[in-house]
Amino acid sequence: MAKLRHIAIRAADPEATARLLVETFDLTLVQRRAHGPIDLSDGDVNITILPLHLNAAGVEVRPGVEHIGFTVEDEAATRERLLARGAEELRPVQLGQAYYEAKFRTPEGLILDVGHWVG
């Protein structure tokens, strides 16, 4: 069974968006990254707020939900199921040992991350 791990959203003002979510929903500030993103969490699912100006190769940049991330038990089988349903594989992302994710775009344009995250 897959587990929802994160939702990434784009915002014109990441600080204001983070403040609204923290103050309204009592989310925890996890980190502010040096290049602009802000990570929040409810303890189970993370929300990453991405500035509009960050490069998102192959992805239309506009305010709102950019992608949804899942941790899965079998990445290869999930990849095959996505490709069989018409998804396009985008670039993978690897940040040391912290996490790895593959990116896919569904025929409807939804971006999905599939991978493993530490913590």
CSV table of N, CA, C and O in Angstrom, one decimal:
chain,number,residue,atom,x,y,z
A,1,MET,N,0.8,-1.2,0.0
A,1,MET,CA,0.0,0.0,0.0
A,1,MET,C,0.9,1.2,0.0
A,1,MET,O,1.8,1.3,0.7
A,2,ALA,N,0.6,2.2,-0.8
A,2,ALA,CA,1.3,3.5,-0.9
A,2,ALA,C,0.8,4.4,0.3
A,2,ALA,O,-0.3,4.3,0.8
A,3,LYS,N,1.7,5.2,0.7
A,3,LYS,CA,1.5,6.2,1.7
A,3,LYS,C,1.7,7.6,1.1
A,3,LYS,O,2.7,7.9,0.5
A,4,LEU,N,0.7,8.5,1.3
A,4,LEU,CA,0.9,9.9,0.9
A,4,LEU,C,2.0,10.5,1.8
A,4,LEU,O,1.9,10.4,3.1
A,5,ARG,N,3.0,11.1,1.3
A,5,ARG,CA,4.1,11.6,2.0
A,5,ARG,C,4.2,13.2,2.0
A,5,ARG,O,4.5,13.8,3.0
A,6,HIS,N,3.9,13.8,0.8
A,6,HIS,CA,4.0,15.2,0.7
A,6,HIS,C,3.1,15.8,-0.4
A,6,HIS,O,2.8,15.1,-1.4
A,7,ILE,N,2.8,17.0,-0.2
A,7,ILE,CA,2.1,17.8,-1.3
A,7,ILE,C,2.9,19.0,-1.5
A,7,ILE,O,3.3,19.7,-0.5
A,8,ALA,N,3.3,19.3,-2.7
A,8,ALA,CA,4.0,20.5,-3.0
A,8,ALA,C,3.1,21.5,-3.7
A,8,ALA,O,2.4,21.2,-4.6
A,9,ILE,N,3.2,22.7,-3.2
A,9,ILE,CA,2.4,23.8,-3.8
A,9,ILE,C,3.3,25.0,-4.2
A,9,ILE,O,4.3,25.2,-3.6
A,10,ARG,N,2.9,25.7,-5.2
A,10,ARG,CA,3.6,26.9,-5.6
A,10,ARG,C,2.8,28.1,-5.0
A,10,ARG,O,1.6,28.1,-5.0
A,11,ALA,N,3.6,29.1,-4.6
A,11,ALA,CA,3.0,30.3,-4.0
A,11,ALA,C,3.8,31.5,-4.5
A,11,ALA,O,5.1,31.5,-4.5
A,12,ALA,N,3.1,32.6,-4.8
A,12,ALA,CA,3.8,33.9,-5.1
A,12,ALA,C,4.5,34.4,-3.8
A,12,ALA,O,5.6,35.0,-3.9
A,13,ASP,N,4.0,34.2,-2.6
A,13,ASP,CA,4.5,34.6,-1.4
A,13,ASP,C,4.6,33.4,-0.4
A,13,ASP,O,3.7,33.2,0.4
A,14,PRO,N,5.7,32.6,-0.5
A,14,PRO,CA,5.8,31.4,0.3
A,14,PRO,C,5.7,31.7,1.8
A,14,PRO,O,5.1,31.0,2.6
A,15,GLU,N,6.3,32.8,2.3
A,15,GLU,CA,6.2,33.2,3.7
A,15,GLU,C,4.8,33.4,4.2
A,15,GLU,O,4.4,32.9,5.2
A,16,ALA,N,4.0,34.2,3.4
A,16,ALA,CA,2.6,34.4,3.8
A,16,ALA,C,1.8,33.1,3.7
A,16,ALA,O,1.0,32.9,4.6
A,17,THR,N,2.1,32.3,2.8
A,17,THR,CA,1.3,31.0,2.7
A,17,THR,C,1.7,30.1,3.8
A,17,THR,O,0.8,29.5,4.5
A,18,ALA,N,3.0,30.0,4.2
A,18,ALA,CA,3.4,29.2,5.3
A,18,ALA,C,2.8,29.8,6.6
A,18,ALA,O,2.3,29.0,7.4
A,19,ARG,N,2.8,31.1,6.8
A,19,ARG,CA,2.2,31.7,8.0
A,19,ARG,C,0.7,31.4,8.1
A,19,ARG,O,0.3,31.0,9.2
A,20,LEU,N,0.0,31.5,7.0
A,20,LEU,CA,-1.4,31.2,7.0
A,20,LEU,C,-1.7,29.7,7.4
A,20,LEU,O,-2.5,29.4,8.3
A,21,LEU,N,-0.9,28.8,6.9
A,21,LEU,CA,-1.1,27.4,7.2
A,21,LEU,C,-0.7,27.0,8.6
A,21,LEU,O,-1.4,26.2,9.3
A,22,VAL,N,0.4,27.6,9.1
A,22,VAL,CA,0.8,27.3,10.5
A,22,VAL,C,-0.2,27.9,11.5
A,22,VAL,O,-0.6,27.3,12.4
A,23,GLU,N,-0.6,29.2,11.2
A,23,GLU,CA,-1.5,29.8,12.2
A,23,GLU,C,-2.9,29.3,12.1
A,23,GLU,O,-3.6,29.3,13.1
A,24,THR,N,-3.3,28.9,11.0
A,24,THR,CA,-4.7,28.4,10.8
A,24,THR,C,-4.9,26.9,11.2
A,24,THR,O,-5.8,26.5,11.9
A,25,PHE,N,-3.9,26.1,10.8
A,25,PHE,CA,-4.0,24.6,11.0
A,25,PHE,C,-3.0,24.1,12.0
A,25,PHE,O,-2.9,22.8,12.2
A,26,ASP,N,-2.2,24.9,12.6
A,26,ASP,CA,-1.3,24.5,13.7
A,26,ASP,C,-0.2,23.5,13.1
A,26,ASP,O,0.2,22.6,13.8
A,27,LEU,N,0.2,23.7,11.9
A,27,LEU,CA,1.2,22.9,11.3
A,27,LEU,C,2.6,23.3,11.9
A,27,LEU,O,2.7,24.4,12.4
A,28,THR,N,3.5,22.4,11.8
A,28,THR,CA,4.8,22.6,12.3
A,28,THR,C,5.8,23.1,11.2
A,28,THR,O,5.8,22.4,10.1
A,29,LEU,N,6.6,24.1,11.5
A,29,LEU,CA,7.6,24.5,10.5
A,29,LEU,C,8.7,23.5,10.6
A,29,LEU,O,9.3,23.4,11.7
A,30,VAL,N,9.0,22.8,9.6
A,30,VAL,CA,10.1,21.8,9.5
A,30,VAL,C,11.4,22.5,9.2
A,30,VAL,O,12.4,22.3,9.9
A,31,GLN,N,11.4,23.3,8.1
A,31,GLN,CA,12.6,24.0,7.7
A,31,GLN,C,12.3,25.0,6.6
A,31,GLN,O,11.3,24.9,5.9
A,32,ARG,N,13.2,26.0,6.5
A,32,ARG,CA,13.2,26.9,5.4
A,32,ARG,C,14.5,26.6,4.7
A,32,ARG,O,15.6,26.7,5.2
A,33,ARG,N,14.4,26.2,3.4
A,33,ARG,CA,15.6,25.9,2.6
A,33,ARG,C,16.2,27.1,2.1
A,33,ARG,O,15.5,28.1,1.8
A,34,ALA,N,17.5,27.1,1.9
A,34,ALA,CA,18.3,28.2,1.5
A,34,ALA,C,17.8,28.8,0.1
A,34,ALA,O,17.9,30.0,-0.1
A,35,HIS,N,17.4,28.0,-0.8
A,35,HIS,CA,16.9,28.4,-2.1
A,35,HIS,C,15.5,28.8,-2.2
A,35,HIS,O,14.9,29.0,-3.3
A,36,GLY,N,14.8,28.8,-1.0
A,36,GLY,CA,13.4,29.4,-1.0
A,36,GLY,C,12.2,28.5,-0.5
A,36,GLY,O,11.3,29.0,0.1
A,37,PRO,N,12.2,27.2,-0.8
A,37,PRO,CA,11.1,26.4,-0.3
A,37,PRO,C,11.0,26.4,1.2
A,37,PRO,O,12.0,26.5,1.9
A,38,ILE,N,9.8,26.2,1.7
A,38,ILE,CA,9.5,26.1,3.1
A,38,ILE,C,8.7,24.8,3.3
A,38,ILE,O,7.8,24.5,2.6
A,39,ASP,N,9.2,24.0,4.3
A,39,ASP,CA,8.6,22.7,4.6
A,39,ASP,C,7.8,22.7,5.9
A,39,ASP,O,8.3,23.2,6.9
A,40,LEU,N,6.5,22.3,5.8
A,40,LEU,CA,5.6,22.2,7.0
A,40,LEU,C,5.2,20.8,7.1
A,40,LEU,O,5.3,20.0,6.2
A,41,SER,N,4.7,20.4,8.3
A,41,SER,CA,4.2,19.1,8.5
A,41,SER,C,3.1,19.1,9.6
A,41,SER,O,3.0,19.9,10.5
A,42,ASP,N,2.2,18.1,9.4
A,42,ASP,CA,1.2,17.8,10.4
A,42,ASP,C,1.6,16.6,11.3
A,42,ASP,O,0.9,16.2,12.1
A,43,GLY,N,2.8,16.1,11.0
A,43,GLY,CA,3.3,15.0,11.8
A,43,GLY,C,3.2,13.7,10.9
A,43,GLY,O,3.9,12.7,11.2
A,44,ASP,N,2.4,13.7,9.9
A,44,ASP,CA,2.2,12.5,9.0
A,44,ASP,C,2.6,12.9,7.6
A,44,ASP,O,3.3,12.2,6.9
A,45,VAL,N,2.0,14.0,7.1
A,45,VAL,CA,2.1,14.4,5.8
A,45,VAL,C,2.8,15.8,5.7
A,45,VAL,O,2.4,16.7,6.6
A,46,ASN,N,3.7,16.0,4.8
A,46,ASN,CA,4.4,17.3,4.7
A,46,ASN,C,3.8,18.1,3.6
A,46,ASN,O,3.3,17.5,2.6
A,47,ILE,N,3.9,19.4,3.7
A,47,ILE,CA,3.5,20.3,2.7
A,47,ILE,C,4.8,21.1,2.4
A,47,ILE,O,5.4,21.7,3.3
A,48,THR,N,5.2,21.2,1.1
A,48,THR,CA,6.3,22.0,0.7
A,48,THR,C,5.8,23.1,-0.1
A,48,THR,O,5.0,22.9,-1.0
A,49,ILE,N,6.1,24.3,0.3
A,49,ILE,CA,5.7,25.5,-0.4
A,49,ILE,C,6.9,26.0,-1.2
A,49,ILE,O,8.0,26.3,-0.7
A,50,LEU,N,6.7,26.0,-2.6
A,50,LEU,CA,7.7,26.3,-3.5
A,50,LEU,C,7.5,27.7,-4.1
A,50,LEU,O,6.3,28.0,-4.5
A,51,PRO,N,8.5,28.6,-4.1
A,51,PRO,CA,8.4,29.9,-4.7
A,51,PRO,C,8.1,29.7,-6.2
A,51,PRO,O,8.5,28.8,-6.9
A,52,LEU,N,7.4,30.7,-6.8
A,52,LEU,CA,7.1,30.6,-8.3
A,52,LEU,C,8.4,30.7,-9.1
A,52,LEU,O,8.4,30.1,-10.2
A,53,HIS,N,9.4,31.4,-8.6
A,53,HIS,CA,10.6,31.6,-9.4
A,53,HIS,C,11.5,30.4,-9.5
A,53,HIS,O,12.4,30.4,-10.4
A,54,LEU,N,11.4,29.4,-8.7
A,54,LEU,CA,12.3,28.2,-8.8
A,54,LEU,C,12.0,27.5,-10.1
A,54,LEU,O,10.9,27.3,-10.6
A,55,ASN,N,13.1,27.0,-10.8
A,55,ASN,CA,13.0,26.3,-12.0
A,55,ASN,C,12.3,25.0,-11.8
A,55,ASN,O,12.7,24.2,-10.9
A,56,ALA,N,11.3,24.7,-12.6
A,56,ALA,CA,10.6,23.4,-12.6
A,56,ALA,C,10.6,22.8,-14.0
A,56,ALA,O,9.6,22.9,-14.7
A,57,ALA,N,11.7,22.3,-14.4
A,57,ALA,CA,11.8,21.8,-15.8
A,57,ALA,C,10.7,20.8,-16.2
A,57,ALA,O,10.4,19.9,-15.4
A,58,GLY,N,10.0,21.1,-17.2
A,58,GLY,CA,9.0,20.3,-17.7
A,58,GLY,C,7.6,20.4,-17.0
A,58,GLY,O,6.7,19.7,-17.3
A,59,VAL,N,7.6,21.4,-16.1
A,59,VAL,CA,6.3,21.6,-15.3
A,59,VAL,C,5.9,23.1,-15.5
A,59,VAL,O,6.7,24.0,-15.4
A,60,GLU,N,4.7,23.3,-15.8
A,60,GLU,CA,4.1,24.7,-15.9
A,60,GLU,C,4.1,25.2,-14.5
A,60,GLU,O,3.6,24.6,-13.5
A,61,VAL,N,4.7,26.4,-14.3
A,61,VAL,CA,4.8,27.0,-13.0
A,61,VAL,C,3.7,28.0,-12.8
A,61,VAL,O,3.6,29.0,-13.6
A,62,ARG,N,2.8,27.7,-11.9
A,62,ARG,CA,1.7,28.6,-11.5
A,62,ARG,C,1.3,28.4,-10.1
A,62,ARG,O,1.6,27.3,-9.5
A,63,PRO,N,0.6,29.3,-9.4
A,63,PRO,CA,0.2,29.1,-8.0
A,63,PRO,C,-0.7,27.8,-7.9
A,63,PRO,O,-1.5,27.6,-8.8
A,64,GLY,N,-0.6,27.1,-6.8
A,64,GLY,CA,-1.5,26.0,-6.6
A,64,GLY,C,-0.7,24.7,-6.4
A,64,GLY,O,0.5,24.7,-6.3
A,65,VAL,N,-1.4,23.6,-6.4
A,65,VAL,CA,-0.8,22.3,-6.2
A,65,VAL,C,0.2,22.0,-7.4
A,65,VAL,O,-0.3,22.1,-8.6
A,66,GLU,N,1.4,21.7,-7.1
A,66,GLU,CA,2.3,21.3,-8.2
A,66,GLU,C,2.5,19.8,-8.3
A,66,GLU,O,2.4,19.2,-9.4
A,67,HIS,N,2.6,19.1,-7.2
A,67,HIS,CA,2.7,17.6,-7.3
A,67,HIS,C,2.4,17.0,-5.9
A,67,HIS,O,2.3,17.7,-4.9
A,68,ILE,N,2.2,15.7,-6.0
A,68,ILE,CA,1.8,14.9,-4.8
A,68,ILE,C,2.9,13.8,-4.7
A,68,ILE,O,3.2,13.2,-5.7
A,69,GLY,N,3.4,13.5,-3.5
A,69,GLY,CA,4.4,12.5,-3.4
A,69,GLY,C,3.9,11.3,-2.6
A,69,GLY,O,3.3,11.5,-1.5
A,70,PHE,N,4.3,10.1,-3.0
A,70,PHE,CA,4.0,8.8,-2.4
A,70,PHE,C,5.2,8.0,-2.1
A,70,PHE,O,6.1,8.0,-2.9
A,71,THR,N,5.2,7.4,-0.9
A,71,THR,CA,6.2,6.3,-0.6
A,71,THR,C,5.5,5.0,-1.0
A,71,THR,O,4.3,4.8,-0.6
A,72,VAL,N,6.2,4.1,-1.7
A,72,VAL,CA,5.6,2.9,-2.1
A,72,VAL,C,6.5,1.7,-1.7
A,72,VAL,O,7.7,1.9,-1.5
A,73,GLU,N,5.9,0.5,-1.6
A,73,GLU,CA,6.7,-0.7,-1.3
A,73,GLU,C,7.5,-1.2,-2.4
A,73,GLU,O,8.6,-1.6,-2.2
A,74,ASP,N,7.0,-1.1,-3.6
A,74,ASP,CA,7.7,-1.6,-4.8
A,74,ASP,C,7.7,-0.5,-5.9
A,74,ASP,O,6.8,-0.4,-6.7
A,75,GLU,N,8.9,0.2,-6.0
A,75,GLU,CA,9.0,1.3,-6.9
A,75,GLU,C,8.9,0.8,-8.4
A,75,GLU,O,8.2,1.4,-9.2
A,76,ALA,N,9.5,-0.3,-8.7
A,76,ALA,CA,9.5,-0.8,-10.0
A,76,ALA,C,8.1,-1.2,-10.5
A,76,ALA,O,7.7,-0.9,-11.6
A,77,ALA,N,7.4,-1.9,-9.6
A,77,ALA,CA,6.0,-2.3,-10.0
A,77,ALA,C,5.1,-1.0,-10.1
A,77,ALA,O,4.3,-1.0,-11.1
A,78,THR,N,5.3,0.0,-9.3
A,78,THR,CA,4.5,1.2,-9.4
A,78,THR,C,4.8,1.9,-10.7
A,78,THR,O,3.9,2.4,-11.4
A,79,ARG,N,6.1,2.0,-11.0
A,79,ARG,CA,6.5,2.6,-12.3
A,79,ARG,C,5.8,1.9,-13.4
A,79,ARG,O,5.3,2.6,-14.3
A,80,GLU,N,5.8,0.6,-13.5
A,80,GLU,CA,5.2,-0.1,-14.6
A,80,GLU,C,3.7,0.2,-14.6
A,80,GLU,O,3.2,0.3,-15.7
A,81,ARG,N,3.1,0.2,-13.5
A,81,ARG,CA,1.6,0.5,-13.5
A,81,ARG,C,1.3,1.9,-14.0
A,81,ARG,O,0.4,2.1,-14.8
A,82,LEU,N,2.2,2.9,-13.6
A,82,LEU,CA,2.0,4.2,-14.1
A,82,LEU,C,2.2,4.3,-15.6
A,82,LEU,O,1.4,4.9,-16.3
A,83,LEU,N,3.3,3.7,-16.1
A,83,LEU,CA,3.6,3.8,-17.5
A,83,LEU,C,2.5,3.1,-18.3
A,83,LEU,O,2.1,3.6,-19.4
A,84,ALA,N,2.0,2.0,-17.8
A,84,ALA,CA,0.9,1.2,-18.5
A,84,ALA,C,-0.4,2.1,-18.6
A,84,ALA,O,-1.2,1.8,-19.5
A,85,ARG,N,-0.5,3.0,-17.7
A,85,ARG,CA,-1.7,3.9,-17.7
A,85,ARG,C,-1.5,5.2,-18.4
A,85,ARG,O,-2.2,6.1,-18.2
A,86,GLY,N,-0.4,5.3,-19.1
A,86,GLY,CA,-0.1,6.5,-20.0
A,86,GLY,C,0.7,7.6,-19.3
A,86,GLY,O,0.9,8.6,-19.9
A,87,ALA,N,1.2,7.3,-18.1
A,87,ALA,CA,2.0,8.3,-17.5
A,87,ALA,C,3.4,8.4,-18.2
A,87,ALA,O,3.9,7.5,-18.7
A,88,GLU,N,3.9,9.6,-18.1
A,88,GLU,CA,5.3,9.9,-18.7
A,88,GLU,C,6.3,10.0,-17.6
A,88,GLU,O,6.0,10.8,-16.6
A,89,GLU,N,7.4,9.4,-17.7
A,89,GLU,CA,8.4,9.5,-16.6
A,89,GLU,C,9.2,10.7,-16.8
A,89,GLU,O,9.7,11.0,-17.9
A,90,LEU,N,9.4,11.5,-15.8
A,90,LEU,CA,10.2,12.8,-15.8
A,90,LEU,C,11.5,12.5,-15.2
A,90,LEU,O,11.8,11.3,-14.9
A,91,ARG,N,12.2,13.5,-14.8
A,91,ARG,CA,13.5,13.3,-14.2
A,91,ARG,C,13.5,12.8,-12.8
A,91,ARG,O,12.6,13.2,-12.1
A,92,PRO,N,14.4,12.0,-12.4
A,92,PRO,CA,14.5,11.5,-11.0
A,92,PRO,C,15.2,12.6,-10.2
A,92,PRO,O,15.9,13.5,-10.7
A,93,VAL,N,15.0,12.6,-8.9
A,93,VAL,CA,15.6,13.5,-8.0
A,93,VAL,C,16.3,12.7,-6.9
A,93,VAL,O,15.7,11.8,-6.3
A,94,GLN,N,17.6,13.0,-6.6
A,94,GLN,CA,18.3,12.3,-5.6
A,94,GLN,C,19.0,13.3,-4.8
A,94,GLN,O,19.8,14.1,-5.3
A,95,LEU,N,18.8,13.4,-3.5
A,95,LEU,CA,19.5,14.3,-2.6
A,95,LEU,C,20.2,13.5,-1.5
A,95,LEU,O,19.6,13.3,-0.4
A,96,GLY,N,21.4,13.0,-1.8
A,96,GLY,CA,22.1,12.2,-0.9
A,96,GLY,C,21.3,11.0,-0.4
A,96,GLY,O,20.7,10.4,-1.2
A,97,GLN,N,21.4,10.7,0.9
A,97,GLN,CA,20.7,9.6,1.4
A,97,GLN,C,19.4,10.0,2.1
A,97,GLN,O,18.7,9.1,2.6
A,98,ALA,N,19.0,11.3,2.0
A,98,ALA,CA,17.8,11.8,2.6
A,98,ALA,C,16.6,11.2,1.9
A,98,ALA,O,15.6,10.7,2.5
A,99,TYR,N,16.5,11.3,0.6
A,99,TYR,CA,15.4,10.7,-0.1
A,99,TYR,C,15.7,10.5,-1.6
A,99,TYR,O,16.7,11.1,-2.1
A,100,TYR,N,15.0,9.7,-2.2
A,100,TYR,CA,15.0,9.6,-3.7
A,100,TYR,C,13.6,9.5,-4.2
A,100,TYR,O,12.7,8.9,-3.6
A,101,GLU,N,13.4,10.1,-5.3
A,101,GLU,CA,12.1,10.1,-5.9
A,101,GLU,C,12.1,10.1,-7.4
A,101,GLU,O,13.0,10.7,-8.0
A,102,ALA,N,11.2,9.4,-8.0
A,102,ALA,CA,11.0,9.4,-9.5
A,102,ALA,C,9.8,10.3,-9.7
A,102,ALA,O,8.9,10.3,-8.9
A,103,LYS,N,9.7,11.0,-10.8
A,103,LYS,CA,8.6,11.9,-11.1
A,103,LYS,C,7.9,11.4,-12.4
A,103,LYS,O,8.5,11.0,-13.3
A,104,PHE,N,6.6,11.5,-12.3
A,104,PHE,CA,5.7,11.1,-13.4
A,104,PHE,C,4.7,12.1,-13.7
A,104,PHE,O,4.2,12.8,-12.7
A,105,ARG,N,4.2,12.3,-14.9
A,105,ARG,CA,3.1,13.1,-15.3
A,105,ARG,C,2.0,12.2,-15.9
A,105,ARG,O,2.3,11.5,-16.8
A,106,THR,N,0.9,12.3,-15.3
A,106,THR,CA,-0.3,11.5,-15.8
A,106,THR,C,-0.8,12.1,-17.1
A,106,THR,O,-0.5,13.3,-17.4
A,107,PRO,N,-1.6,11.3,-17.8
A,107,PRO,CA,-2.2,11.9,-19.1
A,107,PRO,C,-3.0,13.2,-18.8
A,107,PRO,O,-3.1,14.1,-19.7
A,108,GLU,N,-3.5,13.4,-17.6
A,108,GLU,CA,-4.3,14.6,-17.2
A,108,GLU,C,-3.4,15.7,-16.8
A,108,GLU,O,-3.8,16.8,-16.5
A,109,GLY,N,-2.0,15.5,-16.6
A,109,GLY,CA,-1.1,16.5,-16.2
A,109,GLY,C,-0.7,16.5,-14.8
A,109,GLY,O,0.0,17.4,-14.3
A,110,LEU,N,-1.3,15.6,-14.0
A,110,LEU,CA,-0.9,15.6,-12.5
A,110,LEU,C,0.5,15.0,-12.4
A,110,LEU,O,0.9,14.0,-13.0
A,111,ILE,N,1.3,15.7,-11.6
A,111,ILE,CA,2.7,15.3,-11.3
A,111,ILE,C,2.7,14.5,-10.1
A,111,ILE,O,2.2,14.9,-9.0
A,112,LEU,N,3.3,13.3,-10.1
A,112,LEU,CA,3.4,12.4,-9.0
A,112,LEU,C,4.8,12.1,-8.7
A,112,LEU,O,5.6,11.7,-9.6
A,113,ASP,N,5.2,12.2,-7.4
A,113,ASP,CA,6.5,11.7,-7.0
A,113,ASP,C,6.4,10.3,-6.4
A,113,ASP,O,5.4,10.1,-5.6
A,114,VAL,N,7.3,9.4,-6.7
A,114,VAL,CA,7.2,8.1,-6.1
A,114,VAL,C,8.6,7.8,-5.6
A,114,VAL,O,9.6,7.9,-6.3
A,115,GLY,N,8.7,7.5,-4.3
A,115,GLY,CA,10.1,7.2,-3.8
A,115,GLY,C,10.1,6.9,-2.3
A,115,GLY,O,9.1,6.4,-1.7
A,116,HIS,N,11.2,7.1,-1.7
A,116,HIS,CA,11.4,6.8,-0.3
A,116,HIS,C,12.0,8.0,0.4
A,116,HIS,O,12.9,8.7,-0.1
A,117,TRP,N,11.5,8.3,1.6
A,117,TRP,CA,12.0,9.4,2.4
A,117,TRP,C,12.4,9.0,3.7
A,117,TRP,O,11.8,8.1,4.3
A,118,VAL,N,13.5,9.5,4.2
A,118,VAL,CA,14.0,9.2,5.6
A,118,VAL,C,13.3,10.1,6.5
A,118,VAL,O,13.1,11.3,6.3
A,119,GLY,N,12.8,9.5,7.6
A,119,GLY,CA,12.1,10.3,8.6
A,119,GLY,C,10.6,10.4,8.5
A,119,GLY,O,10.1,9.9,7.6
